[in-house]
Coordinates of C-alpha atoms and ligand atoms in Angstrom, one line a residue:
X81 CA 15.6 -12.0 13.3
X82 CA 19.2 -11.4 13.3
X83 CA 20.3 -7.4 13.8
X84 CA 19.9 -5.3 10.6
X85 CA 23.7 -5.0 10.8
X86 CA 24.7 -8.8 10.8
X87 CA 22.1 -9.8 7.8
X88 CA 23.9 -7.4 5.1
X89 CA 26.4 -9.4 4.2
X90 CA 27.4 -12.7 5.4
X91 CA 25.8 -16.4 4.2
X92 CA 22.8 -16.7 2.5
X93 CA 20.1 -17.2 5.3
X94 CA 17.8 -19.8 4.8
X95 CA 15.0 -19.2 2.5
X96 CA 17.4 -18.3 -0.5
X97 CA 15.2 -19.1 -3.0
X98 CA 12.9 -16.2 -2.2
X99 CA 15.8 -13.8 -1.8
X100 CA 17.2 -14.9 -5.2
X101 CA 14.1 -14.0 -7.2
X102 CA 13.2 -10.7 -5.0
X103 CA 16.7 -9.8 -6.1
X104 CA 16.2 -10.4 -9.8
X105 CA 13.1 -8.4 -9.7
X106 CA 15.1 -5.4 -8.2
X107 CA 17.7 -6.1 -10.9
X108 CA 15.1 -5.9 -13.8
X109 CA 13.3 -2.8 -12.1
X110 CA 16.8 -1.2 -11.6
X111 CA 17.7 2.0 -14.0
X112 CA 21.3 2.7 -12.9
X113 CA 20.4 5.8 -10.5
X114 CA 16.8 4.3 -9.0
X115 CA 14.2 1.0 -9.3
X116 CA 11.1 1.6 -11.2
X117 CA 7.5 0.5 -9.5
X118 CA 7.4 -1.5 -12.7
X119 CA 8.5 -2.3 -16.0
X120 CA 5.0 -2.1 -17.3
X121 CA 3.2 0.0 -15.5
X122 CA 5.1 2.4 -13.8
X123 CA 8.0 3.3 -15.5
X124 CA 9.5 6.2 -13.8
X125 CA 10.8 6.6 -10.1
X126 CA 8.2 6.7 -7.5
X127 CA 8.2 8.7 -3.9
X128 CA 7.4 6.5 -1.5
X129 CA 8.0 3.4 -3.7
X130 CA 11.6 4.0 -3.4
X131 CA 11.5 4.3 0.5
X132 CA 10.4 0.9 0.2
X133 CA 12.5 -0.5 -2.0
X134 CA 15.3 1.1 -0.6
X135 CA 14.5 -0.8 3.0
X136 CA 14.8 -3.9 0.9
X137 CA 17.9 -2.9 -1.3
X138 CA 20.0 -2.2 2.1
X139 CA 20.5 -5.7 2.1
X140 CA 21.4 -7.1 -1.1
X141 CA 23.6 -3.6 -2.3
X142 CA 23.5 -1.1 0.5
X143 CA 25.0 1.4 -2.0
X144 CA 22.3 1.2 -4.5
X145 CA 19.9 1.6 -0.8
X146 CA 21.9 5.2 -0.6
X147 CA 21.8 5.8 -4.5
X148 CA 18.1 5.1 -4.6
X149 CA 17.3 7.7 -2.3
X150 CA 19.4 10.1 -3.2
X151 CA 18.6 9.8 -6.6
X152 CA 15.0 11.1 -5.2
X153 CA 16.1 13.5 -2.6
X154 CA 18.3 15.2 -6.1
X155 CA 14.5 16.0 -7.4
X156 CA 13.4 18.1 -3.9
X157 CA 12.1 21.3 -4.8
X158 CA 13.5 24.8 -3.5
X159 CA 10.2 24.9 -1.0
X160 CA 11.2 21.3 0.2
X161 CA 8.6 19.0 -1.4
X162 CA 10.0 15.8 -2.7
X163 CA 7.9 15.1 -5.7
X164 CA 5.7 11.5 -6.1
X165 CA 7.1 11.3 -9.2
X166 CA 10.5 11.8 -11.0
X167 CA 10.8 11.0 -14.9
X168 CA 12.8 9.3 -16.5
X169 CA 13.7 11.0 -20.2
X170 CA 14.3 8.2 -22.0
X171 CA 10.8 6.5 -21.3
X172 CA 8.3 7.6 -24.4
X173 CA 5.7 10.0 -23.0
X174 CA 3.0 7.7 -23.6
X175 CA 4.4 5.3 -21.5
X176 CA 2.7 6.7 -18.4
X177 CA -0.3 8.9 -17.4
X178 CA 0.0 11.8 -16.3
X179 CA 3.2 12.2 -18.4
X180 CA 5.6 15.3 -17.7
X181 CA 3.7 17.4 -20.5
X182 CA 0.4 17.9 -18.1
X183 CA 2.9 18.0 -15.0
X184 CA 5.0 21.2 -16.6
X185 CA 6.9 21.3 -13.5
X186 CA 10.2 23.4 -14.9
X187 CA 7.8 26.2 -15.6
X188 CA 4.3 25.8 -13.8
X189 CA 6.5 25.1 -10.4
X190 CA 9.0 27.2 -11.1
X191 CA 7.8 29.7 -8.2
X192 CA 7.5 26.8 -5.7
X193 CA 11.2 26.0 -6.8
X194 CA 10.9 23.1 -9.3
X195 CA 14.6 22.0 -10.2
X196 CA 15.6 23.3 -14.3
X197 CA 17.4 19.8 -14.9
X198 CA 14.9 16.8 -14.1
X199 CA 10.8 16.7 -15.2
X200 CA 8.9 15.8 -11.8
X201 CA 4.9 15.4 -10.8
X202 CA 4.1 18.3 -8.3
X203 CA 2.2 16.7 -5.5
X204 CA 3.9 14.4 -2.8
X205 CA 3.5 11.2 -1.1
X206 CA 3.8 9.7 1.9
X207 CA 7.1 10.8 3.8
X208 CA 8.6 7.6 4.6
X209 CA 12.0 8.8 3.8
X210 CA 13.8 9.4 6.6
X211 CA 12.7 6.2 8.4
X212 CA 14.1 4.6 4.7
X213 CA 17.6 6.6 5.4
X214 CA 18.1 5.5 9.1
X215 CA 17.6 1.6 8.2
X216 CA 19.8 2.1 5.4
X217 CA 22.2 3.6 7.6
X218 CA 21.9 0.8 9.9
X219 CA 22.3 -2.1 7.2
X220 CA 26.1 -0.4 6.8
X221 CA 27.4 1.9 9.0
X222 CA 30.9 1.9 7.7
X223 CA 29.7 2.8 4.0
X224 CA 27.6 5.5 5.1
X225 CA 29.9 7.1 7.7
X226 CA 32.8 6.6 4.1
X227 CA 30.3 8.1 2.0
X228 CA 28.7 11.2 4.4
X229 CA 25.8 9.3 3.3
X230 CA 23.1 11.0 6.6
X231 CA 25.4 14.1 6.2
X232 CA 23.8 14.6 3.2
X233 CA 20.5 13.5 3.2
X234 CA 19.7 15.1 6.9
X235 CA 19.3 18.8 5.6
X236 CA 17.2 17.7 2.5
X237 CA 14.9 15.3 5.0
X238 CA 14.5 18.3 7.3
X239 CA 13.8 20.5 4.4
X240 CA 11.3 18.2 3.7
X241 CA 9.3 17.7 7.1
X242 CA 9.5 21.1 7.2
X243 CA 7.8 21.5 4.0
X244 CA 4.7 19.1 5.0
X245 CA 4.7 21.0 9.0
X246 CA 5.1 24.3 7.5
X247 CA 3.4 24.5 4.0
X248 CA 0.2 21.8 5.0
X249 CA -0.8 22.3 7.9
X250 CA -4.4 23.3 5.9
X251 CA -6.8 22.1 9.3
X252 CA -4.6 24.3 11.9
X253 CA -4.4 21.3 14.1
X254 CA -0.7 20.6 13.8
X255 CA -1.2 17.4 11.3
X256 CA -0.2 17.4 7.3
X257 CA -3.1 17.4 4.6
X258 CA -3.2 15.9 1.6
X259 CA -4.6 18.1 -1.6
X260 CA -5.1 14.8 -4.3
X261 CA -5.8 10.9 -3.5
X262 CA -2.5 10.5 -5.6
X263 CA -0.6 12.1 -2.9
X264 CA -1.7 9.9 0.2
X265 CA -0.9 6.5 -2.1
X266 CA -3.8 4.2 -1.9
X267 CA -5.4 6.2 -4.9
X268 CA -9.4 4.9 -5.3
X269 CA -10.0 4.2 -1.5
X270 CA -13.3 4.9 -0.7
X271 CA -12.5 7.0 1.7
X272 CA -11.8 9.6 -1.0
X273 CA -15.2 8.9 -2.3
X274 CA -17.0 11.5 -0.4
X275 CA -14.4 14.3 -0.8
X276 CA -14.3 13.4 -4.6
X277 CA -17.9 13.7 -5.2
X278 CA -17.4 17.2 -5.1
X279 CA -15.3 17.7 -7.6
X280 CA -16.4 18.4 -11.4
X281 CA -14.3 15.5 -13.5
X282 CA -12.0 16.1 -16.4
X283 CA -14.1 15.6 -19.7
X284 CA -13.0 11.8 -20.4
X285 CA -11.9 12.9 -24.1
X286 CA -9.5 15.2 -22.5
X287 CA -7.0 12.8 -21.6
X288 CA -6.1 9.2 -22.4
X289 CA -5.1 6.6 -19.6
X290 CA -1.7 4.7 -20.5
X291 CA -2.7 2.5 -17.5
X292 CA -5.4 0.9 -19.1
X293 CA -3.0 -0.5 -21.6
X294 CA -0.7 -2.9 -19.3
X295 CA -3.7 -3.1 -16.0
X296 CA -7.1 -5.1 -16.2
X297 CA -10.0 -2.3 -16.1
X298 CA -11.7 -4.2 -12.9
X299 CA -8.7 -4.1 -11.5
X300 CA -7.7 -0.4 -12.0
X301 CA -9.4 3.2 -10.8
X302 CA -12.2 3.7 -12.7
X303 CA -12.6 6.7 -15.6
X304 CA -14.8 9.0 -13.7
X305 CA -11.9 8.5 -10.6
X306 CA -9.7 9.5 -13.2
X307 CA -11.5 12.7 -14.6
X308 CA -11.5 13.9 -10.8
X309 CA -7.7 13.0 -10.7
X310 CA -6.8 15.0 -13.4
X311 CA -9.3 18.1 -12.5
X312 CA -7.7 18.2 -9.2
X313 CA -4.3 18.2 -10.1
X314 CA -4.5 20.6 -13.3
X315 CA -6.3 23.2 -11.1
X316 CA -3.1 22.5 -8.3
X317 CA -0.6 23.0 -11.1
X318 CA -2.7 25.9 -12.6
X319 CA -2.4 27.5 -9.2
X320 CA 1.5 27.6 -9.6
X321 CA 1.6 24.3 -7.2
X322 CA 1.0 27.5 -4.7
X323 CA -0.3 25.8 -1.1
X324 CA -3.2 27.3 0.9
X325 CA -2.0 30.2 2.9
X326 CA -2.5 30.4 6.7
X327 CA -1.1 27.0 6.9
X328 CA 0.1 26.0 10.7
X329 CA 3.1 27.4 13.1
X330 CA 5.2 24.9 11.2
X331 CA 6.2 22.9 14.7
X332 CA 3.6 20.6 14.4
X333 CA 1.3 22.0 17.3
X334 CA -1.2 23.8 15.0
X335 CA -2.2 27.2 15.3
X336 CA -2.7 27.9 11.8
X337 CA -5.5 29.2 10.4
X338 CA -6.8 26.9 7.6
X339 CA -7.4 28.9 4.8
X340 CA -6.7 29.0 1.6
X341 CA -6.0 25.5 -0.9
X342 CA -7.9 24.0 -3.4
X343 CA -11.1 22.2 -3.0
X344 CA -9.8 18.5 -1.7
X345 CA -8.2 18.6 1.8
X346 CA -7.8 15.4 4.1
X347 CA -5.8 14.7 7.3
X348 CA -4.7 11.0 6.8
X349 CA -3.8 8.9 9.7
X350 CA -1.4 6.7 7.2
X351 CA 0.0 10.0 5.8
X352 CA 0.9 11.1 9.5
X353 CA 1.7 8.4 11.4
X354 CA 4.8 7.6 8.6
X355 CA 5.7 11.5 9.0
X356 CA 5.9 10.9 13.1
X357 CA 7.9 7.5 12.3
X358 CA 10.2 9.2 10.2
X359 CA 10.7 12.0 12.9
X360 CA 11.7 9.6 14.8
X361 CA 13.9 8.4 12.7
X362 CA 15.4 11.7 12.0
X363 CA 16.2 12.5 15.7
X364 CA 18.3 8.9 15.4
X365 CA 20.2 11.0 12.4
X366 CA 20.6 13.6 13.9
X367 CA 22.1 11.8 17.0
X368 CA 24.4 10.2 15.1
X369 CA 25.3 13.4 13.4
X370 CA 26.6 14.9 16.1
X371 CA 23.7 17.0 17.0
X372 CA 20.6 16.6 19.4
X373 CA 17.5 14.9 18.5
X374 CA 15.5 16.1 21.5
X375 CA 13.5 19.1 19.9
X376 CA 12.6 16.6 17.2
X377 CA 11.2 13.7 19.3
X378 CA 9.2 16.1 20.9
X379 CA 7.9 17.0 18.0
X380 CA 7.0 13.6 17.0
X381 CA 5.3 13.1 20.6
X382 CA 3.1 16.5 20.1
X383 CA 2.4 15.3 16.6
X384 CA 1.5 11.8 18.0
X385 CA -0.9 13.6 20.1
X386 CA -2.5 15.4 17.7
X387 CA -3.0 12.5 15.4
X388 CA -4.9 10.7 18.6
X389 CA -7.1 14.3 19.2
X390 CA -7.9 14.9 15.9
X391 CA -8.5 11.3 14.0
X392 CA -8.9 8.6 17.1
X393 CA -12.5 7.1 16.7
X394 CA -13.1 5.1 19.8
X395 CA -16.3 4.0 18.1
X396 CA -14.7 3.1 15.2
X397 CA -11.7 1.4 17.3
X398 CA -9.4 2.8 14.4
X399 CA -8.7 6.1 13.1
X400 CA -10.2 7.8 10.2
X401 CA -9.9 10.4 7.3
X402 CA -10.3 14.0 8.3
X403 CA -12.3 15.9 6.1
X404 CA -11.5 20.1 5.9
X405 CA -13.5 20.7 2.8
X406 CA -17.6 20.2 2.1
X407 CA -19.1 19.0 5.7
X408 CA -15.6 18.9 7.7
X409 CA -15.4 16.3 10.1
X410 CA -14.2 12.4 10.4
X411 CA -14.7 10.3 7.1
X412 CA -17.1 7.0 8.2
X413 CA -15.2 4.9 6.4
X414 CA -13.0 2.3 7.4
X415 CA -9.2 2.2 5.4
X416 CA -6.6 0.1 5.7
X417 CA -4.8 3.8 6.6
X418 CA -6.5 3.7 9.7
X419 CA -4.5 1.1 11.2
X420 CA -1.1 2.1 10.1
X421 CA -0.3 4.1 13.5
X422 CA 0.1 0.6 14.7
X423 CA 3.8 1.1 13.5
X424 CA 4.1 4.3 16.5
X425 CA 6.0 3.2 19.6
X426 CA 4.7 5.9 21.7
X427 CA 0.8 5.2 20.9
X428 CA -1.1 5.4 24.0
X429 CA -1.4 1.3 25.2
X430 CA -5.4 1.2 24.9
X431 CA -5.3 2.7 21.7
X432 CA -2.3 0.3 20.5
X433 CA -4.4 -2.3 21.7
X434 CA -7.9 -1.5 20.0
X435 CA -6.3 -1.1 17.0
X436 CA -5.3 -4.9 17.1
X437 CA -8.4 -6.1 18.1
X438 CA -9.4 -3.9 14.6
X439 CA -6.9 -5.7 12.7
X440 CA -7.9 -9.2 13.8
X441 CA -12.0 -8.6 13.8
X442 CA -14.9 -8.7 11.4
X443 CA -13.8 -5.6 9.5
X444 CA -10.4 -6.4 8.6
X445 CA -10.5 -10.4 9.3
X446 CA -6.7 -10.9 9.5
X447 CA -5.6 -14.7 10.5
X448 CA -9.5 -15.6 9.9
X449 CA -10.4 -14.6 6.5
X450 CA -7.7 -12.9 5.4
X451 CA -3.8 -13.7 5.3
X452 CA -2.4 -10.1 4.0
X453 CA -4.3 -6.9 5.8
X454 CA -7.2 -6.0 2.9
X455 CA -7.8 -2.0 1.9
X456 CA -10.4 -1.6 3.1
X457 CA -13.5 -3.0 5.2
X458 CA -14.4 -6.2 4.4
X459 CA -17.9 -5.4 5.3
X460 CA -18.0 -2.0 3.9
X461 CA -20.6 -1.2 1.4
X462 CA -17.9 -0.3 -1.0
X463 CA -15.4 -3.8 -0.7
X464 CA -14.5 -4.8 -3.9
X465 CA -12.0 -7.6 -3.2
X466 CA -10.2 -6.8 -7.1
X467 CA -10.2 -2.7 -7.8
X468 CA -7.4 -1.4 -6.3
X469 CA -7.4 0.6 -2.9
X470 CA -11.0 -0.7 -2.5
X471 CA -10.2 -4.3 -1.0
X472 CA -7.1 -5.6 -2.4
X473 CA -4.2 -6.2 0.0
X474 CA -0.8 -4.4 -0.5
X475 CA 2.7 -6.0 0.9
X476 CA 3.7 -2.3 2.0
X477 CA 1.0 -1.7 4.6
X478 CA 1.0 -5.6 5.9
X479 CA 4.8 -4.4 5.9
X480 CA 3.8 -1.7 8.1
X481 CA 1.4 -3.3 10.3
X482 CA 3.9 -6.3 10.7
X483 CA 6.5 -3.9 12.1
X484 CA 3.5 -2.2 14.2
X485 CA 2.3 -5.8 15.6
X486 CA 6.0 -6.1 16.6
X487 CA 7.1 -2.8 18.3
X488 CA 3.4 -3.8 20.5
X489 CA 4.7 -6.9 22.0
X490 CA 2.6 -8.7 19.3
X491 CA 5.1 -11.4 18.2
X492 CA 3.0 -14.7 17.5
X493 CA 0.5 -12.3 15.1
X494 CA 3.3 -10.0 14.0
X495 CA 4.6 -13.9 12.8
X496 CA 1.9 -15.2 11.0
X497 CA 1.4 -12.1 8.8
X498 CA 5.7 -11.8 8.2
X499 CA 4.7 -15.7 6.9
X500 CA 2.0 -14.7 4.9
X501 CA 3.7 -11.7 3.4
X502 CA 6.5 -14.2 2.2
X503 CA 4.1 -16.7 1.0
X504 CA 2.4 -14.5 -0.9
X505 CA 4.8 -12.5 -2.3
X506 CA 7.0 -15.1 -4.2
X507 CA 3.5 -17.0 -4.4
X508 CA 1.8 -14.5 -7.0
X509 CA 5.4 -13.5 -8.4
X510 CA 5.6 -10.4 -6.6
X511 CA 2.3 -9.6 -7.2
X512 CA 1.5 -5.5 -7.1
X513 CA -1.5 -6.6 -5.1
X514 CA -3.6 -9.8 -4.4
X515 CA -7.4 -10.6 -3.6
X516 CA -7.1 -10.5 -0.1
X517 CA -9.4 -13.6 0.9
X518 CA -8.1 -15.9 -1.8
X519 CA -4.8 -14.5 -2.3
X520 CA -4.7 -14.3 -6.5
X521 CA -2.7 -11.8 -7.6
X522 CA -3.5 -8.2 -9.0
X523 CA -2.1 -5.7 -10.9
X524 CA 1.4 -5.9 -12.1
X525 CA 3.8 -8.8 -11.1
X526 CA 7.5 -8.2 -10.6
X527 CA 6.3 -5.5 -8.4
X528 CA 9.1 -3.2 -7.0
X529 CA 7.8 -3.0 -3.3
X530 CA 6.6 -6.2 -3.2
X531 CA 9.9 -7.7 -4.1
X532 CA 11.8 -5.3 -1.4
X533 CA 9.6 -5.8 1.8
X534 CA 10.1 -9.6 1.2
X535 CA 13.5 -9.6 1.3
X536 CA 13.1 -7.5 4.4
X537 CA 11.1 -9.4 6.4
X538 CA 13.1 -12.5 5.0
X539 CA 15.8 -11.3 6.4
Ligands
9WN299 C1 -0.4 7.2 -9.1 C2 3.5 3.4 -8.0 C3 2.2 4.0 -7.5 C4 2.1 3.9 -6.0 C5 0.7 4.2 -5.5 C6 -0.3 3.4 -6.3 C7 -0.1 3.8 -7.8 C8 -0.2 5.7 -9.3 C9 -1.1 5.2 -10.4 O1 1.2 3.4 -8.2 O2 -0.4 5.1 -8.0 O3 0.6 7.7 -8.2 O4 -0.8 5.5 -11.5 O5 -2.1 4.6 -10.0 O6 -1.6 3.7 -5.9 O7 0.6 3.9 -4.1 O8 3.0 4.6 -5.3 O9 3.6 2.1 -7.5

């Protein structure tokens, strides 16, 4: 693969025909300011979606790469959280589920710092910003140094990581918790199923699912996931989108003292392991800022080691969900989350290496029963090869460990699944997900992410 700076512009490479439609799906999911998810199903801007889709953008417009981020980063809160979800006004509210009307973020968040001007959800997802900004950088240099383009996205990003180190911190151990399945991104997986079963659903008549409308049912969550969903996030915006107090030091070595929150609280290993990539990333900014990125990859390294310490199963050979609510302790099942630390350069070697193995064994079956890395265990009691974040495979986490398979010397398996990913993707049409044994798509097709990380790895 050529150096992110030489495939921005240039010749088409070779392959075109995959780049061309990937393009026109970005073009049709494109609002002016950001990309929607999709058309159908998800038609406002996403948090994490657009990290994606911006590390695709960079190289068909890296302008609209900036624009799509800071078009999110516009919709940080005063206390630093960027929200999952920013609305678009002109999309009827019965487009989408939970619509800005149960959100009420201009005056339920208005203590956390909601902004006046733009409607946004009040939970987060996963931070994969900053990583998003520094490849952007990198696809243009020129244009971003023109534009003060990491000038002004540093302090929000910052703002931001310290938000998650300072505010959610809920365990004390130095890692970031997640308060609603919505927030880590892989919404039904039934590693959430223990967690949830403690919480009292929303009535069913008190709400009505738009999703239902554009999604097959066996495909999607089902209603008594949903009636948790909305519980959970009505009592979090009830509470003034307020954060447990005694959260940690805020320097991601723990120390704090756990209290406080609502009633779901989970350390994710995918939720952390994109927060140490991206402070990675952000010491690169700050480098090329001008200032010194040491303190911060420090922090990553301390945070690395916490993530190890505190949701490393050797048993397992993977790491698992951290449960701080209930029964705390380590979550027994086995998420495609588990394996996203892959992506960390400075995992210790032994684990790096387990965590292939993982990948390429009986639980996950990659290059032997599956082409794309499924959600979860194959051999799990709870597989279901169709619903959602119970089976189905994703592009953005074979994304991820693609990039991970890579950074661990891994280049014939890193490979195979970069071939798969592009297969599959223009295969199913840019599929939102596929059935990860046969490869039939799921969900939505024209699928933002999907579209983006192709064009990545294509390039
Ligand atoms: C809730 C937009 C989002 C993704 C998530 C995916 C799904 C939303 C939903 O769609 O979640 O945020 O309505 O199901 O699980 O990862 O960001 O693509």
């Amino acid at each position: 693969r050529p150096a992110e700076h030489e495939s921005a512009y240039g010749p088409p490479p070779p392959g075109t025909s995959l780049c061309v439609a990937a393009a026109r799906v970005l073009d049709a999911n494109w609002t002016g300011r950001s990309t929607v998810p999709s058309r159908s199903l998800y038609p406002h801007q996403w948090s994490w979606d657009s990290a994606f889709v911006a590390i695709g953008l960079r190289h068909l417009s890296p302008l609209r790469a900036q624009t799509e981020l800071e078009t999110l980063l516009a919709a940080q809160w005063a206390d630093g959280r960027v929200p999952h979800i920013v609305f678009n006004p002109s999309v009827p509210l019965d487009a989408y589920f939970p619509s800005p009307d149960f959100w009420r973020s201009t005056t339920a968040g208005r203590t956390a710092g909601a902004p006046r001007t733009v409607q946004t959800s009040g939970i987060v997802q996963p931070p994969v910003h900053a990583l998003a900004a520094w490849l952007v950088h990198r696809a243009d240099p020129g244009l971003s140094r023109a534009r003060g383009f990491l000038a002004r996205v540093y302090p929000r990003l910052a703002a931001w990581h310290r938000y998650l180190l300072h505010r959610r911190d809920l365990g004390g151990g130095g890692l970031v918790s997640v308060v609603h399945p919505w927030e880590q991104g892989m919404d039904n997986s039934p590693c959430w199923d223990a967690p949830l079963a403690r919480i009292a659903p929303a009535p069913a008549r008190s709400f009505r699912r738009a999703d239902l409308a554009h999604g097959a049912p066996e495909d999607r969550p089902t209603d008594l996931d949903y009636g948790r969903y909305v519980r959970l996030a009505a009592d979090y915006r009830d509470a003034g989108y307020r954060d447990g107090v005694g959260g940690g030091r805020g320097d991601g070595v723990g120390g704090g003292r756990g209290g406080g929150g609502g009633e779901f609280a989970v350390e994710d290993p995918a939720f952390n392991a994109l927060l140490i990539a991206s402070e990675h990333a952000l010491a690169r900014i700050a480098e090329e800022l001008g200032a010194a990125g040491t303190a911060r990859q420090a922090r990553a390294e301390r945070l690395t080691a916490a993530l190890v310490e505190r949701l490393w199963d050797p048993a397992a050979g993977m790491f698992l969900c951290r449960d701080l609510r209930g029964r705390p302790g380590l979550i027994r099942e086995r998420g495609v989350s588990g394996l996203v630390p892959l992506l960390l350069p400075g995992l210790p070697r032994a684990i790096a290496a387990e965590l292939v193995r993982t990948l390429h064994g009986p639980h996950f079956g990659l290059g032997d029963r599956t082409r794309l890395v499924p959600s979860y265990d194959l051999l799990g009691e709870a597989f279901d090869p169709h619903r959602y974040w119970r089976g189905p495979a994703w592009f953005n986490t074979s994304w991820l460990l693609e990039r991970g398979l890579r950074v661990h010397g891994e280049r014939e398996r890193a490979d195979a699944l970069r071939a798969a990913v592009l297969q599959l993707a223009e295969a199913t049409g840019f599929a939102e997900y596929v059935d990860p044994r046969t490869g039939e798509a799921c969900g939505a097709t024209g699928f933002g992410w999907t579209a983006a990380l192709a064009l990545d790895l294509q390039h």
